[in-house]
mmCIF file of C-alpha atoms in Angstrom:
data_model
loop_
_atom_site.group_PDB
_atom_site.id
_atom_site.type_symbol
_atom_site.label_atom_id
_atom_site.label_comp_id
_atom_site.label_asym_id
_atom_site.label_seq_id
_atom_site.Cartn_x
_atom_site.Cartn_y
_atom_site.Cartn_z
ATOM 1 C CA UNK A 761 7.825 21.628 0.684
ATOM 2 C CA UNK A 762 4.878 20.118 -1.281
ATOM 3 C CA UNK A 763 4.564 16.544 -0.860
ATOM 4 C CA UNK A 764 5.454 14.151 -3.404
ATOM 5 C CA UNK A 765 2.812 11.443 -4.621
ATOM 6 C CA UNK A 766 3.618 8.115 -3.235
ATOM 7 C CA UNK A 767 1.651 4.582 -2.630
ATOM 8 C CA UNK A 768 2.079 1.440 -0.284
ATOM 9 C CA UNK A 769 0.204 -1.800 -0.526
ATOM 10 C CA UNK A 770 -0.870 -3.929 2.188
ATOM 11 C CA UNK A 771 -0.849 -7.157 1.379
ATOM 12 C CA UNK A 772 -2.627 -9.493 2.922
ATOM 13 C CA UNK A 773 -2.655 -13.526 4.034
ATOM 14 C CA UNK A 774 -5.837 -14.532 4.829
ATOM 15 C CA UNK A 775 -4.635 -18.352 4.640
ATOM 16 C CA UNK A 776 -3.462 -18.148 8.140
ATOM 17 C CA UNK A 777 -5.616 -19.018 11.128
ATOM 18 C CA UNK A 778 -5.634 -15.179 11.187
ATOM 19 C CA UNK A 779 -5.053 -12.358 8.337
ATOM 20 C CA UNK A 780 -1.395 -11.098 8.380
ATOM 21 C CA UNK A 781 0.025 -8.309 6.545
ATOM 22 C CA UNK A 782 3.403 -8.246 4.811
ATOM 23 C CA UNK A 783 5.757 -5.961 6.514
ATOM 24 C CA UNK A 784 9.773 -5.127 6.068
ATOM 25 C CA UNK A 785 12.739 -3.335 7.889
ATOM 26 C CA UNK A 786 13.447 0.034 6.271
ATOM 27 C CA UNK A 787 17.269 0.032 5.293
ATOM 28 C CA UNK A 788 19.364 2.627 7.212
ATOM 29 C CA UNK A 789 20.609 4.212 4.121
ATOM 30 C CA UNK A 790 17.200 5.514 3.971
ATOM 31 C CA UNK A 791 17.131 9.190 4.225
ATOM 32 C CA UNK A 792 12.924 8.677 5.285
ATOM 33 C CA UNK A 793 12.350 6.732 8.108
ATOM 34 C CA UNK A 794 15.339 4.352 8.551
ATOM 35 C CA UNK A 795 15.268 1.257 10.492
ATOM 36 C CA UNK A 796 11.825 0.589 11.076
ATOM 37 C CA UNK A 797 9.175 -1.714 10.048
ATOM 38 C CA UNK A 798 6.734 -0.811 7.168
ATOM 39 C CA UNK A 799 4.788 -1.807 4.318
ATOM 40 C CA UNK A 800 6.238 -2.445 0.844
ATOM 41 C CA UNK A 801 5.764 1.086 -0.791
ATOM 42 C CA UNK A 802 7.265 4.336 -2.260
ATOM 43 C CA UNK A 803 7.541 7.330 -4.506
ATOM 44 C CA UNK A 804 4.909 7.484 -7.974
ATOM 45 C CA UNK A 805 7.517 7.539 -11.032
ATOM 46 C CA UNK A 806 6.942 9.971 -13.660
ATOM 47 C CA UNK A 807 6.530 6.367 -16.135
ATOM 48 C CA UNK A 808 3.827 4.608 -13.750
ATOM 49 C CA UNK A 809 0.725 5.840 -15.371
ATOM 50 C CA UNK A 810 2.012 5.082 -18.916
ATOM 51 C CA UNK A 811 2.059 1.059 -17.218
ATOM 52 C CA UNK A 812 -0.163 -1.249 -18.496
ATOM 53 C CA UNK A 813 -2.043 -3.320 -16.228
ATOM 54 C CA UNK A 814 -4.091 -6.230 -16.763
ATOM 55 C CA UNK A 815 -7.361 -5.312 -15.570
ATOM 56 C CA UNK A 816 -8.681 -1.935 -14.418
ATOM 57 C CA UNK A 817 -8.945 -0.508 -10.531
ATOM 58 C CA UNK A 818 -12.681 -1.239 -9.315
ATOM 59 C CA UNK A 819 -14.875 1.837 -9.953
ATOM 60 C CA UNK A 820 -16.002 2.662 -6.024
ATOM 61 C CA UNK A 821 -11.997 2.351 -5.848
ATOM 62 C CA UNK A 822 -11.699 5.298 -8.367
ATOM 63 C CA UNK A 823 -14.482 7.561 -7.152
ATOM 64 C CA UNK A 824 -12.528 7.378 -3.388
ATOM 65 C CA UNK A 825 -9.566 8.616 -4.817
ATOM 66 C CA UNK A 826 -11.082 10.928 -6.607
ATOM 67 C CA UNK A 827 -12.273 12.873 -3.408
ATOM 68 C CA UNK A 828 -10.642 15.933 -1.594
ATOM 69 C CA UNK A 829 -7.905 15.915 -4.578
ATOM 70 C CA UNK A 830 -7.046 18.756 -7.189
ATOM 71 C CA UNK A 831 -8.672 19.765 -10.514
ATOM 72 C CA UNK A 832 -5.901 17.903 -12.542
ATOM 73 C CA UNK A 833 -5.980 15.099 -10.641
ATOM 74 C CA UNK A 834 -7.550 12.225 -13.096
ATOM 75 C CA UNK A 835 -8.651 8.599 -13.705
ATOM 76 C CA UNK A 836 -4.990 8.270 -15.309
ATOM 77 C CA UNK A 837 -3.259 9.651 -11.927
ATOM 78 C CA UNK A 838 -5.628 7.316 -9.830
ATOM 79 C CA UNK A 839 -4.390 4.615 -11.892
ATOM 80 C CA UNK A 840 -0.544 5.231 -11.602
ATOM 81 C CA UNK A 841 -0.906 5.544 -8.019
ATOM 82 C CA UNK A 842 -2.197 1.884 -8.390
ATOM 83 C CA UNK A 843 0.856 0.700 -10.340
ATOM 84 C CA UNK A 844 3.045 2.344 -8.163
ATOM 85 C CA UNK A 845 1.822 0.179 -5.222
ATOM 86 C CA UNK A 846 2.049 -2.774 -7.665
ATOM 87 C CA UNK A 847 5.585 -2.104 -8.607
ATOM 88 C CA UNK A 848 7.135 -0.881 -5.423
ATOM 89 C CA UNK A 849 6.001 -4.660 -3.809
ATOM 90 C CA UNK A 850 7.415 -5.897 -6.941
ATOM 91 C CA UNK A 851 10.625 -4.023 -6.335
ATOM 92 C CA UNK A 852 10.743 -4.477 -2.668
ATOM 93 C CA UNK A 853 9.603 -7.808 -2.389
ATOM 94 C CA UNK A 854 9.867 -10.002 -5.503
ATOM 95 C CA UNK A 855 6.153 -10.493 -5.250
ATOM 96 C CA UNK A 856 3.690 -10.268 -8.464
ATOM 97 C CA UNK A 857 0.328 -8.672 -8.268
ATOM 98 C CA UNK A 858 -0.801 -11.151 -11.156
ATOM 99 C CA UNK A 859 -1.175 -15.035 -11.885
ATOM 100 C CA UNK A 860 1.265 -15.022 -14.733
ATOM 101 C CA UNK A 861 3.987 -12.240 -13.261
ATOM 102 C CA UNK A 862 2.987 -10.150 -16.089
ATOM 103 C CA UNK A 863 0.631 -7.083 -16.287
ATOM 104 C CA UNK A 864 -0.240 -6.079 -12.871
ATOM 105 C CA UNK A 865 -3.905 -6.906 -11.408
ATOM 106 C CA UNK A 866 -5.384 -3.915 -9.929
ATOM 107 C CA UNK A 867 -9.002 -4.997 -9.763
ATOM 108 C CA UNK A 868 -8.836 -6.286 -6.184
ATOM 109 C CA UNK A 869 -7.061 -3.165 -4.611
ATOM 110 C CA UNK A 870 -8.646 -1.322 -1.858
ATOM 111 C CA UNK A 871 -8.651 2.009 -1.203
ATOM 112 C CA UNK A 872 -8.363 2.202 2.409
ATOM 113 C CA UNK A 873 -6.217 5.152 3.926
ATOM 114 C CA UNK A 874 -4.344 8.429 2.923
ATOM 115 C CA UNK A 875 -1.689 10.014 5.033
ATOM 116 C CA UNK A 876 0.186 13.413 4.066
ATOM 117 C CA UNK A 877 3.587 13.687 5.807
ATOM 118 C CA UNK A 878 3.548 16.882 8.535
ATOM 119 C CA UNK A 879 5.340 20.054 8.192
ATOM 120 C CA UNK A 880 8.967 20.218 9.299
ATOM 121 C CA UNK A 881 10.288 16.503 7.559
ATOM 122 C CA UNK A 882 13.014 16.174 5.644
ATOM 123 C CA UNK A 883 11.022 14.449 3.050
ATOM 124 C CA UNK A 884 7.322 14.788 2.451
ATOM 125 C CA UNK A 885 4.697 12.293 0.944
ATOM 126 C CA UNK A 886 1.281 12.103 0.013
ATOM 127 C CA UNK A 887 0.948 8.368 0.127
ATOM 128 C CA UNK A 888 -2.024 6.512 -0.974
ATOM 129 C CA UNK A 889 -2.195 2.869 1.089
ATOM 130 C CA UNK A 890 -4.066 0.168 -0.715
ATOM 131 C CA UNK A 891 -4.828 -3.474 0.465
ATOM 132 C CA UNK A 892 -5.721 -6.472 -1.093
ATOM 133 C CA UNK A 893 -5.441 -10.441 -0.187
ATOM 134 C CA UNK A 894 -2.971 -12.453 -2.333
ATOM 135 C CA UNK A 895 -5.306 -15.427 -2.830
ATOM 136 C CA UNK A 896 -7.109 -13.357 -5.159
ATOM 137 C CA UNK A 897 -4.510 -12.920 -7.704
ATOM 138 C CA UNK A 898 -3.479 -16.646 -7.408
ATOM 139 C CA UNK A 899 0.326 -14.925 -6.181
ATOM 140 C CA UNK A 900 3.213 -17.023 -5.975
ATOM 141 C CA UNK A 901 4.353 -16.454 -2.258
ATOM 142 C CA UNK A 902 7.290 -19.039 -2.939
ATOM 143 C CA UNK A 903 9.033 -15.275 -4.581
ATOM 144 C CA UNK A 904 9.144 -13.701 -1.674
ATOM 145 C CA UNK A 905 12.616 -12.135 -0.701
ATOM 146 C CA UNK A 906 14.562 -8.938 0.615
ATOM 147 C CA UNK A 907 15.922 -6.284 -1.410
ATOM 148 C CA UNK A 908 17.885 -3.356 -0.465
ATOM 149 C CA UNK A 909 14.564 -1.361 0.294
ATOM 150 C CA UNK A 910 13.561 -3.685 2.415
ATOM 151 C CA UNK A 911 14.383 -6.536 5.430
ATOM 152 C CA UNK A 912 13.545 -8.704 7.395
ATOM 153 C CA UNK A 913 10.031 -9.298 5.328
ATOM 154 C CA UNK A 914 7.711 -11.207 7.721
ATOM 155 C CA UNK A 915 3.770 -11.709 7.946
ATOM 156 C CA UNK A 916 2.628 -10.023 10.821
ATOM 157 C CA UNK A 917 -0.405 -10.723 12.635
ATOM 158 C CA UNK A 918 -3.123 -7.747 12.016
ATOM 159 C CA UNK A 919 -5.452 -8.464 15.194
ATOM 160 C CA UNK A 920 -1.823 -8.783 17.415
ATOM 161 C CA UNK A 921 1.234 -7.423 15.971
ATOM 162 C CA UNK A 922 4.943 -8.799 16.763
ATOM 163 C CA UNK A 923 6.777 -6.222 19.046
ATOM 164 C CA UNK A 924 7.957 -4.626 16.329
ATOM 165 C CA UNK A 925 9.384 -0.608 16.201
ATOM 166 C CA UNK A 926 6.401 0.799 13.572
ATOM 167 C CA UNK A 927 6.203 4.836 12.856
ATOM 168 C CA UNK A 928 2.998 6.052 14.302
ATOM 169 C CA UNK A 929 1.586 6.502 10.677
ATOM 170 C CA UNK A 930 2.194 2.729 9.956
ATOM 171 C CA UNK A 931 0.727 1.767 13.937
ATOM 172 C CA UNK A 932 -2.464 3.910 12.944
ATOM 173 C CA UNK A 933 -3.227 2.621 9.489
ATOM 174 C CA UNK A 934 -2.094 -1.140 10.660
ATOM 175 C CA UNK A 935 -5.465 -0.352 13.709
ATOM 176 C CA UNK A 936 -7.649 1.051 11.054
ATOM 177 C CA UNK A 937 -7.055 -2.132 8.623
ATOM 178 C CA UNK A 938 -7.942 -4.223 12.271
ATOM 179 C CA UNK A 939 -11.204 -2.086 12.500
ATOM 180 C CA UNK A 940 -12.132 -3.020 8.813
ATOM 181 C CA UNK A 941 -11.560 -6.463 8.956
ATOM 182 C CA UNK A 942 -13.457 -6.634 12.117
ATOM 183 C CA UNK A 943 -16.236 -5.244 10.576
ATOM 184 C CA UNK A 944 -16.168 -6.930 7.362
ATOM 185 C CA UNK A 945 -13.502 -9.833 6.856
ATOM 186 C CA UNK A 946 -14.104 -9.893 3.019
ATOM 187 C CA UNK A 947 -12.739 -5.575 2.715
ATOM 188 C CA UNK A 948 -15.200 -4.346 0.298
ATOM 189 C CA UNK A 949 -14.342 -1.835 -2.060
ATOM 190 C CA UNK A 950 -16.393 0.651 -0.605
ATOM 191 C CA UNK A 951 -14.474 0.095 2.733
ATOM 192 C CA UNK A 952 -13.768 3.654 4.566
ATOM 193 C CA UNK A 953 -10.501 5.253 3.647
ATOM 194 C CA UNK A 954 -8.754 7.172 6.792
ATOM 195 C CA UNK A 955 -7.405 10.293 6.114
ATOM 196 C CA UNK A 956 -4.309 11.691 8.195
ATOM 197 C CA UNK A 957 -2.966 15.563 7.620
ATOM 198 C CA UNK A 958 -0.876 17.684 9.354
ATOM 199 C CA UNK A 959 -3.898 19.843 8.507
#
């Protein structure tokens, strides 16, 4: 089964006495991973790279996801990859990646992991995670709510998560985002992306 394109977006608090990431409860309708804890995310639609947004992803941004990818892979599917972060938290979440709640920001998204679903799933995903703070895109946190995607949406601490049930994927790209921030609090766009396979 080839895996399907996907994206998440961790978003990120850093008005806390600590940065904490968004997280939600996975319904148990969900086919994928039911009834545990992840970050706002999903499937690419066949419509997200004719999305406008309001500014453009940051070029270091674009040249990472260019990398180990196939020949007809493109500046357009880098960019709907972006959207598709944007509008999944949108979806999941209520929460606007812009000032205004119109076009979608992208120019403050990192690029920061990639994790291909192993052989032997019932669904498979090559999901792109981005990251950004919400501060930068002036976002109204007073939106936040749950949909039916996700539950139970709660800032969790990055340097000591709740006791919460994660997937290992999630648990490994939550202790790389630790590692990043440690090293750099302010995520640069040329911040290393982690790459998991089944390969």
């Amino acid at each position: 089964m080839k895996p399907k394109d996907a994206a998440t977006l961790l978003l990120l608090d850093r008005d806390k006495e600590r940065p904490a990431v968004l997280m939600g409860k996975r319904s148990s309708k969900h086919a994928f991973m039911p009834n545990v804890f992840v970050f706002p995310g999903g499937r690419k639609d066949s419509s997200d790279w004719r999305v406008k947004s309001d500014t453009r992803l940051n070029e270091a941004v674009v040249s990472k996801l260019m990398e180990r990818t196939h020949s007809r892979f493109s500046h357009a599917t880098a960019h709907s990859l972006a959207i598709a972060a944007a509008r999944e938290l949108h979806e999941e979440t209520s929460l606007h990646l812009s000032k205004n709640g119109e076009l979608f920001d992208l120019s403050h998204l990192r690029y920061i992991a990639r994790a291909i679903t192993p052989l032997g799933q019932n669904r498979r995903y090559d999901t792109r995670f981005f990251t950004c703070f919400c501060d930068e895109v002036e976002m109204d946190l007073s939106t936040l709510k749950d949909s039916n995607e996700l539950t139970e949406l709660q800032w969790v601490d990055v340097q000591s998560p709740q006791n919460l049930d994660f997937p290992d994927i999630t648990a490994r790209i939550l202790n790389h985002l630790r590692h990043s921030l440690n090293e750099d609090r302010t995520l640069p766009h040329t911040t290393k992306t982690l790459h998991i396979s089944n390969k």
